[in-house]
């Protein structure tokens, strides 16, 4: 087929995501219609260690990837020959884990003679919002995951300007560490969320705003404040008020995220706010952001729960941008654990 005959609006992309502890493969049509989405979580394996062990994650990806790929193709009800391209998370992420997905994607692309699309993990989280509806540019993305906390301004489709980021812990990381101190298993975010919503009181904890103009975040001080409260209670022989601490922590995190996102929306005159990343599954955050955006008349988009945490479908949604440009990745591409978003966008 010559380039002129390629339909750039329509695509059938198989995407692989193995950047951390989920082995996931999805088949997505035209960047927004999920035909299949298979996600094999390794949570049970890593629970015993209290967090993700990179070597174990890579081994589990190797064990699962072929089967998950076959399952995604079968559930989508498509023929491999009909695929437009094979997409894969190129980075950022754990290098050994990324490599498994990258090798699988290269083999499939080579054997089917299909183009390869190396994709950025955060672009994937952001474009998970395509499963909700069309995006309205310029927009602002609030990315909250286990590895990232960022405000990204998007003037047009596929353009990304990082206007704020965490200076220490990512918000999901802070959730997981606080959860551990409160005695919850990995990953602790959902447990803290549940506890916080059920709590009747909140332990007062600090809000970290940084400099008045800054869109950066910092969560390590808040995490230390939580650990202090826990340790002091233990030293005094008192019961640790797990629920009130969880609520105090969540209120602090949510207030800062909501406030900075709303301020950024106004300053940049953005038309839509996109929430995304694993912590976008947090019910407290979803609720507070929804209410505030309604009051401020801000259009807010939040992906369905299953597309907030890591998944292959979001990688296909972002890869569709590259399909539209017919911009493909050479087969000698390398996984990049520190992949900059701008490099992917401009590459
Ligand atoms: O996006 P993700 O699946 O992986 C990364 O790219 O990092 O995010 C995982 C993070 C974990 O830290 C997990 O605790 C957090 O998302 N998370 C939550 C909730 N669900 C997942 N944090 C707070 N509340 C939740 N309901
Ligand atoms: Zn992620």
Short mmCIF file of C-alpha atoms and ligand atoms in Angstrom, two decimals:
data_model
loop_
_atom_site.label_atom_id
_atom_site.label_comp_id
_atom_site.label_asym_id
_atom_site.label_seq_id
_atom_site.Cartn_x
_atom_site.Cartn_y
_atom_site.Cartn_z
CA UNK A 1 0.00 0.00 0.00
CA UNK A 2 1.34 3.46 -0.81
CA UNK A 3 1.26 6.23 1.79
CA UNK A 4 -1.48 8.05 -0.15
CA UNK A 5 -3.85 5.14 0.39
CA UNK A 6 -3.40 4.96 4.13
CA UNK A 7 -6.40 6.07 6.11
CA UNK A 8 -4.85 8.17 8.87
CA UNK A 9 -8.04 8.65 10.89
CA UNK A 10 -8.74 4.96 11.20
CA UNK A 11 -6.49 2.51 12.96
CA UNK A 12 -6.52 -0.85 14.69
CA UNK A 13 -3.71 -0.79 17.21
CA UNK A 14 -2.52 -3.55 19.49
CA UNK A 15 -0.71 -2.00 22.46
CA UNK A 16 1.47 -3.53 25.13
CA UNK A 17 2.12 -2.01 28.57
CA UNK A 18 4.67 -3.55 30.95
CA UNK A 19 6.30 -0.51 32.58
CA UNK A 20 5.65 -1.55 36.17
CA UNK A 21 3.56 -4.30 37.75
CA UNK A 22 0.73 -4.77 35.26
CA UNK A 23 1.11 -6.91 32.15
CA UNK A 24 -1.49 -5.48 29.83
CA UNK A 25 -2.39 -5.81 26.16
CA UNK A 26 -5.29 -4.10 24.41
CA UNK A 27 -6.70 -3.75 20.92
CA UNK A 28 -8.14 -0.30 20.22
CA UNK A 29 -9.91 1.02 17.12
CA UNK A 30 -9.38 4.63 15.94
CA UNK A 31 -7.73 5.61 19.23
CA UNK A 32 -10.92 5.59 21.27
CA UNK A 33 -12.87 2.34 20.87
CA UNK A 34 -11.56 -0.43 23.12
CA UNK A 35 -12.14 -3.83 21.47
CA UNK A 36 -10.27 -5.71 24.19
CA UNK A 37 -8.28 -4.81 27.28
CA UNK A 38 -6.54 -7.57 29.21
CA UNK A 39 -4.77 -6.59 32.42
CA UNK A 40 -2.85 -9.12 34.51
CA UNK A 41 -1.95 -7.48 37.78
CA UNK A 42 1.05 -8.69 39.76
CA UNK A 43 -0.21 -7.14 42.98
CA UNK A 44 -0.56 -10.49 44.78
CA UNK A 45 3.06 -11.36 43.96
CA UNK A 46 4.50 -8.04 45.16
CA UNK A 47 2.29 -7.78 48.25
CA UNK A 48 4.57 -10.14 50.17
CA UNK A 49 7.47 -7.69 49.65
CA UNK A 50 5.46 -4.55 50.51
CA UNK A 51 6.17 -3.01 47.09
CA UNK A 52 7.21 -3.73 43.52
CA UNK A 53 10.42 -5.78 43.22
CA UNK A 54 11.81 -4.94 39.74
CA UNK A 55 13.39 -8.36 39.03
CA UNK A 56 10.23 -10.18 40.05
CA UNK A 57 8.15 -7.82 37.89
CA UNK A 58 10.27 -8.56 34.81
CA UNK A 59 10.05 -12.31 35.35
CA UNK A 60 6.28 -12.19 35.74
CA UNK A 61 5.95 -10.12 32.55
CA UNK A 62 7.98 -12.77 30.68
CA UNK A 63 5.74 -15.53 32.03
CA UNK A 64 2.52 -13.75 31.06
CA UNK A 65 3.08 -11.68 27.97
CA UNK A 66 2.47 -14.23 25.19
CA UNK A 67 -0.71 -15.51 26.72
CA UNK A 68 -2.04 -12.01 27.39
CA UNK A 69 -1.31 -11.01 23.77
CA UNK A 70 -3.21 -14.01 22.41
CA UNK A 71 -6.09 -13.34 24.80
CA UNK A 72 -6.33 -9.67 23.75
CA UNK A 73 -6.44 -10.64 20.07
CA UNK A 74 -9.04 -13.36 20.68
CA UNK A 75 -11.28 -11.12 22.79
CA UNK A 76 -11.10 -8.32 20.21
CA UNK A 77 -12.33 -10.80 17.57
CA UNK A 78 -9.84 -9.58 15.00
CA UNK A 79 -7.26 -11.16 12.72
CA UNK A 80 -3.64 -10.19 13.36
CA UNK A 81 -3.26 -9.29 9.71
CA UNK A 82 -5.86 -6.52 10.12
CA UNK A 83 -3.81 -4.64 12.70
CA UNK A 84 -2.51 -1.22 11.61
CA UNK A 85 0.39 -1.07 14.06
CA UNK A 86 1.92 -2.52 17.22
CA UNK A 87 2.38 -0.01 20.06
CA UNK A 88 4.35 -0.44 23.24
CA UNK A 89 5.33 1.61 26.28
CA UNK A 90 8.91 2.69 25.57
CA UNK A 91 9.25 4.55 28.90
CA UNK A 92 9.35 5.84 31.53
CA UNK A 93 9.25 2.85 33.84
CA UNK A 94 11.34 0.01 35.26
CA UNK A 95 13.94 -0.85 32.64
CA UNK A 96 13.72 -4.65 32.93
CA UNK A 97 9.93 -4.54 32.90
CA UNK A 98 9.82 -2.21 29.88
CA UNK A 99 12.24 -4.48 27.99
CA UNK A 100 9.85 -7.41 28.10
CA UNK A 101 7.07 -5.42 26.43
CA UNK A 102 9.45 -3.85 23.93
CA UNK A 103 10.86 -7.25 22.88
CA UNK A 104 7.36 -8.71 22.51
CA UNK A 105 6.19 -5.73 20.45
CA UNK A 106 9.23 -5.82 18.17
CA UNK A 107 8.81 -9.55 17.54
CA UNK A 108 5.14 -9.16 16.70
CA UNK A 109 5.73 -6.12 14.47
CA UNK A 110 8.51 -7.94 12.64
CA UNK A 111 6.61 -11.18 12.18
CA UNK A 112 3.46 -9.41 10.92
CA UNK A 113 5.37 -6.76 8.98
CA UNK A 114 3.51 -3.97 10.78
CA UNK A 115 4.87 -0.61 11.97
CA UNK A 116 6.06 -0.24 15.56
CA UNK A 117 5.00 2.73 17.71
CA UNK A 118 7.10 3.33 20.83
CA UNK A 119 4.83 5.23 23.19
CA UNK A 120 5.23 7.42 26.25
CA UNK A 121 3.60 6.09 29.42
CA UNK A 122 2.37 9.50 30.63
CA UNK A 123 1.00 10.40 27.20
CA UNK A 124 -0.91 7.13 27.58
CA UNK A 125 -2.36 8.13 30.96
CA UNK A 126 -3.39 11.51 29.53
CA UNK A 127 -4.96 10.07 26.37
CA UNK A 128 -6.99 7.56 28.44
CA UNK A 129 -9.36 10.52 28.48
CA UNK A 130 -10.15 9.77 24.80
CA UNK A 131 -12.28 6.91 26.14
CA UNK A 132 -14.52 9.57 27.68
CA UNK A 133 -14.84 11.84 24.65
CA UNK A 134 -13.02 14.16 22.27
CA UNK A 135 -10.45 16.42 23.89
CA UNK A 136 -10.94 20.16 23.73
CA UNK A 137 -7.66 22.03 23.27
CA UNK A 138 -5.97 23.84 24.87
CA UNK A 139 -6.29 21.57 27.86
CA UNK A 140 -4.51 20.93 31.12
CA UNK A 141 -3.70 17.44 32.44
CA UNK A 142 -3.29 16.66 36.11
CA UNK A 143 -1.23 13.46 36.11
CA UNK A 144 -1.28 11.63 39.43
CA UNK A 145 0.29 8.19 39.52
CA UNK A 146 2.68 6.00 41.49
CA UNK A 147 5.70 7.49 39.71
CA UNK A 148 4.49 10.94 38.59
CA UNK A 149 2.66 14.02 39.80
CA UNK A 150 2.56 16.62 37.06
CA UNK A 151 0.59 19.44 35.55
CA UNK A 152 0.91 19.30 31.77
CA UNK A 153 -0.37 22.07 29.51
CA UNK A 154 -1.45 20.87 26.06
CA UNK A 155 -1.90 23.67 23.54
CA UNK A 156 -2.81 21.28 20.73
CA UNK A 157 -3.10 17.57 20.16
CA UNK A 158 0.19 15.90 21.01
CA UNK A 159 1.92 18.99 22.43
CA UNK A 160 3.00 18.78 26.06
CA UNK A 161 4.42 21.51 28.29
CA UNK A 162 5.35 20.45 31.79
CA UNK A 163 4.36 23.37 34.04
CA UNK A 164 4.63 21.63 37.41
CA UNK A 165 5.98 18.43 38.90
CA UNK A 166 6.68 16.88 42.26
CA UNK A 167 9.98 17.81 43.82
CA UNK A 168 10.13 14.61 45.86
CA UNK A 169 7.58 11.79 46.20
CA UNK A 170 4.90 11.16 43.60
CA UNK A 171 1.44 11.31 45.08
CA UNK A 172 0.79 7.56 44.62
CA UNK A 173 4.12 6.82 46.24
CA UNK A 174 3.14 8.98 49.23
CA UNK A 175 -0.19 7.11 49.44
CA UNK A 176 1.60 3.77 49.41
CA UNK A 177 4.12 4.82 52.09
CA UNK A 178 1.44 6.28 54.36
CA UNK A 179 -0.66 3.16 53.85
CA UNK A 180 2.28 1.01 54.91
CA UNK A 181 2.74 3.07 58.09
CA UNK A 182 -0.95 2.58 58.81
CA UNK A 183 -0.64 -1.18 58.36
CA UNK A 184 -2.25 -1.65 54.92
CA UNK A 185 -0.87 -3.98 52.25
CA UNK A 186 0.63 -2.82 48.92
CA UNK A 187 -0.66 -0.93 46.98
CA UNK A 188 -2.10 1.11 49.81
CA UNK A 189 -3.76 3.96 47.87
CA UNK A 190 -7.20 2.33 47.59
CA UNK A 191 -7.14 1.34 51.31
CA UNK A 192 -6.32 4.88 52.45
CA UNK A 193 -9.03 6.21 50.12
CA UNK A 194 -11.66 3.88 51.60
CA UNK A 195 -10.60 4.57 55.19
CA UNK A 196 -10.57 8.33 54.59
CA UNK A 197 -14.10 8.33 53.20
CA UNK A 198 -15.41 6.34 56.15
CA UNK A 199 -13.66 8.42 58.83
CA UNK A 200 -15.68 10.81 60.97
CA UNK A 201 -12.76 13.01 61.92
CA UNK A 202 -9.52 14.18 60.34
CA UNK A 203 -6.17 14.60 62.06
CA UNK A 204 -4.97 18.10 61.03
CA UNK A 205 -1.95 17.82 58.75
CA UNK A 206 0.02 20.47 56.82
CA UNK A 207 -0.60 21.55 53.22
CA UNK A 208 2.55 22.10 51.18
CA UNK A 209 2.04 24.96 48.70
CA UNK A 210 5.70 25.85 47.94
CA UNK A 211 6.27 29.33 46.40
CA UNK A 212 3.02 31.22 45.67
CA UNK A 213 3.42 31.06 41.88
CA UNK A 214 4.71 27.51 41.70
CA UNK A 215 2.82 24.62 40.13
CA UNK A 216 5.27 22.15 41.66
CA UNK A 217 4.26 19.73 44.38
CA UNK A 218 5.93 18.20 47.42
CA UNK A 219 4.56 15.30 49.42
CA UNK A 220 7.49 13.99 51.43
CA UNK A 221 6.96 16.51 54.28
CA UNK A 222 3.32 15.46 54.55
CA UNK A 223 4.36 11.81 54.59
CA UNK A 224 6.84 12.53 57.42
CA UNK A 225 4.12 14.40 59.34
CA UNK A 226 1.94 11.27 59.10
CA UNK A 227 4.79 9.07 60.32
CA UNK A 228 5.32 11.45 63.28
CA UNK A 229 1.68 11.24 64.31
CA UNK A 230 1.80 7.43 64.08
CA UNK A 231 5.05 7.17 66.07
CA UNK A 232 3.92 9.60 68.76
CA UNK A 233 0.71 7.65 69.30
CA UNK A 234 2.68 4.43 69.60
CA UNK A 235 5.16 5.96 72.05
CA UNK A 236 2.33 7.19 74.27
CA UNK A 237 0.77 3.74 74.15
CA UNK A 238 -2.35 5.13 72.45
CA UNK A 239 -4.28 3.45 69.67
CA UNK A 240 -3.25 4.81 66.28
CA UNK A 241 -6.28 6.65 64.83
CA UNK A 242 -5.87 5.05 61.42
CA UNK A 243 -9.07 6.39 59.91
CA UNK A 244 -8.60 9.97 61.11
CA UNK A 245 -5.00 9.98 59.88
CA UNK A 246 -6.05 8.60 56.49
CA UNK A 247 -8.69 11.30 56.19
CA UNK A 248 -6.30 14.07 57.27
CA UNK A 249 -3.72 12.88 54.73
CA UNK A 250 -6.24 12.59 51.91
CA UNK A 251 -7.72 16.02 52.65
CA UNK A 252 -4.28 17.61 52.50
CA UNK A 253 -3.33 15.89 49.23
CA UNK A 254 -6.66 16.58 47.56
CA UNK A 255 -6.80 20.25 48.58
CA UNK A 256 -3.36 20.97 47.11
CA UNK A 257 -4.01 19.03 43.87
CA UNK A 258 -7.40 20.64 43.28
CA UNK A 259 -6.21 24.17 44.09
CA UNK A 260 -3.16 24.03 41.83
CA UNK A 261 -5.04 22.42 38.96
CA UNK A 262 -7.80 25.04 39.07
CA UNK A 263 -5.27 27.90 39.26
CA UNK A 264 -3.38 26.47 36.26
CA UNK A 265 -6.62 26.14 34.27
CA UNK A 266 -7.37 29.81 34.83
CA UNK A 267 -3.88 31.14 34.19
CA UNK A 268 -3.49 29.16 30.97
CA UNK A 269 -7.08 29.75 29.89
CA UNK A 270 -7.45 26.04 29.17
CA UNK A 271 -10.78 24.66 27.97
CA UNK A 272 -10.70 21.29 29.67
CA UNK A 273 -9.08 19.67 32.69
CA UNK A 274 -7.99 16.05 32.27
CA UNK A 275 -7.41 14.00 35.39
CA UNK A 276 -5.35 10.82 34.89
CA UNK A 277 -2.99 8.24 36.39
CA UNK A 278 -3.55 5.58 39.06
CA UNK A 279 -4.48 8.09 41.77
CA UNK A 280 -7.26 9.39 39.49
CA UNK A 281 -9.07 6.28 40.79
CA UNK A 282 -9.17 7.99 44.20
CA UNK A 283 -12.80 8.64 45.06
CA UNK A 284 -12.01 11.57 47.36
CA UNK A 285 -10.06 13.32 44.61
CA UNK A 286 -12.64 12.58 41.89
CA UNK A 287 -15.41 13.94 44.07
CA UNK A 288 -13.60 17.09 45.26
CA UNK A 289 -12.35 17.93 41.76
CA UNK A 290 -15.79 17.33 40.22
CA UNK A 291 -17.49 19.61 42.76
CA UNK A 292 -14.91 22.37 42.44
CA UNK A 293 -14.97 22.25 38.64
CA UNK A 294 -18.76 22.49 38.63
CA UNK A 295 -18.54 25.60 40.82
CA UNK A 296 -15.85 27.14 38.62
CA UNK A 297 -17.56 26.08 35.36
CA UNK A 298 -14.52 24.10 34.31
CA UNK A 299 -15.02 21.13 31.97
CA UNK A 300 -13.49 18.10 33.64
CA UNK A 301 -12.73 14.69 32.17
CA UNK A 302 -11.87 11.64 34.27
CA UNK A 303 -11.25 8.21 32.70
CA UNK A 304 -13.32 5.23 33.85
CA UNK A 305 -11.68 3.43 36.83
CA UNK A 306 -10.20 0.59 34.76
CA UNK A 307 -8.30 3.06 32.54
CA UNK A 308 -6.83 5.11 35.42
CA UNK A 309 -4.29 2.55 36.60
CA UNK A 310 -1.80 1.12 34.08
CA UNK A 311 -3.35 -0.51 31.01
CA UNK A 312 -2.55 -1.19 27.37
CA UNK A 313 -5.63 0.59 26.02
CA UNK A 314 -4.32 4.01 27.06
CA UNK A 315 -1.05 3.26 25.24
CA UNK A 316 -3.02 2.52 22.06
CA UNK A 317 -4.94 5.80 22.49
CA UNK A 318 -1.68 7.78 22.59
CA UNK A 319 -0.12 5.70 19.79
CA UNK A 320 -3.04 6.68 17.55
CA UNK A 321 -1.55 10.24 17.45
CA UNK A 322 1.61 8.83 15.89
CA UNK A 323 -0.45 6.70 13.51
CA UNK A 324 -2.18 9.85 12.28
CA UNK A 325 1.25 11.33 11.54
CA UNK A 326 2.49 8.00 10.14
CA UNK A 327 5.41 8.49 12.51
CA UNK A 328 6.84 5.09 13.38
CA UNK A 329 9.64 3.81 15.57
CA UNK A 330 12.65 1.93 14.17
CA UNK A 331 12.91 -1.71 15.22
CA UNK A 332 16.23 -1.03 16.95
CA UNK A 333 14.45 1.27 19.42
CA UNK A 334 15.51 0.95 23.07
CA UNK A 335 13.37 1.06 26.19
CA UNK A 336 14.05 4.33 27.99
CA UNK A 337 13.39 4.32 31.76
CA UNK A 338 13.63 8.16 31.87
CA UNK A 339 11.91 8.89 28.53
CA UNK A 340 11.08 12.66 28.41
CA UNK A 341 7.54 13.44 27.24
CA UNK A 342 8.77 16.24 24.95
CA UNK A 343 11.22 13.89 23.22
CA UNK A 344 8.40 11.46 22.43
CA UNK A 345 6.12 14.25 21.23
CA UNK A 346 8.74 15.77 18.95
CA UNK A 347 10.33 12.50 17.82
O1 LIG B 1 -0.68 4.82 37.19
P1 LIG B 1 -0.40 3.66 38.06
O2 LIG B 1 -1.18 2.41 37.86
O3 LIG B 1 1.11 3.26 37.97
C1 LIG B 1 2.12 4.18 37.73
O4 LIG B 1 2.28 4.59 36.56
O5 LIG B 1 2.74 4.59 38.73
O6 LIG B 1 -0.56 4.18 39.56
C2 LIG B 1 -0.41 3.33 40.65
C3 LIG B 1 -0.61 4.16 41.92
C4 LIG B 1 -0.26 3.40 43.20
O7 LIG B 1 0.60 4.20 43.98
C5 LIG B 1 -1.61 3.22 43.87
O8 LIG B 1 -1.55 3.19 45.28
C6 LIG B 1 -2.35 4.44 43.40
O9 LIG B 1 -1.98 4.57 42.06
N1 LIG B 1 -3.80 4.29 43.53
C7 LIG B 1 -4.54 5.04 44.38
C8 LIG B 1 -5.87 4.58 44.26
N2 LIG B 1 -5.89 3.57 43.33
C9 LIG B 1 -4.61 3.41 42.90
N3 LIG B 1 -4.18 6.03 45.21
C10 LIG B 1 -5.15 6.60 45.94
N4 LIG B 1 -6.44 6.20 45.91
C11 LIG B 1 -6.85 5.21 45.09
N5 LIG B 1 -8.12 4.83 45.05
ZN1 LIG B 2 1.15 4.57 35.16
#
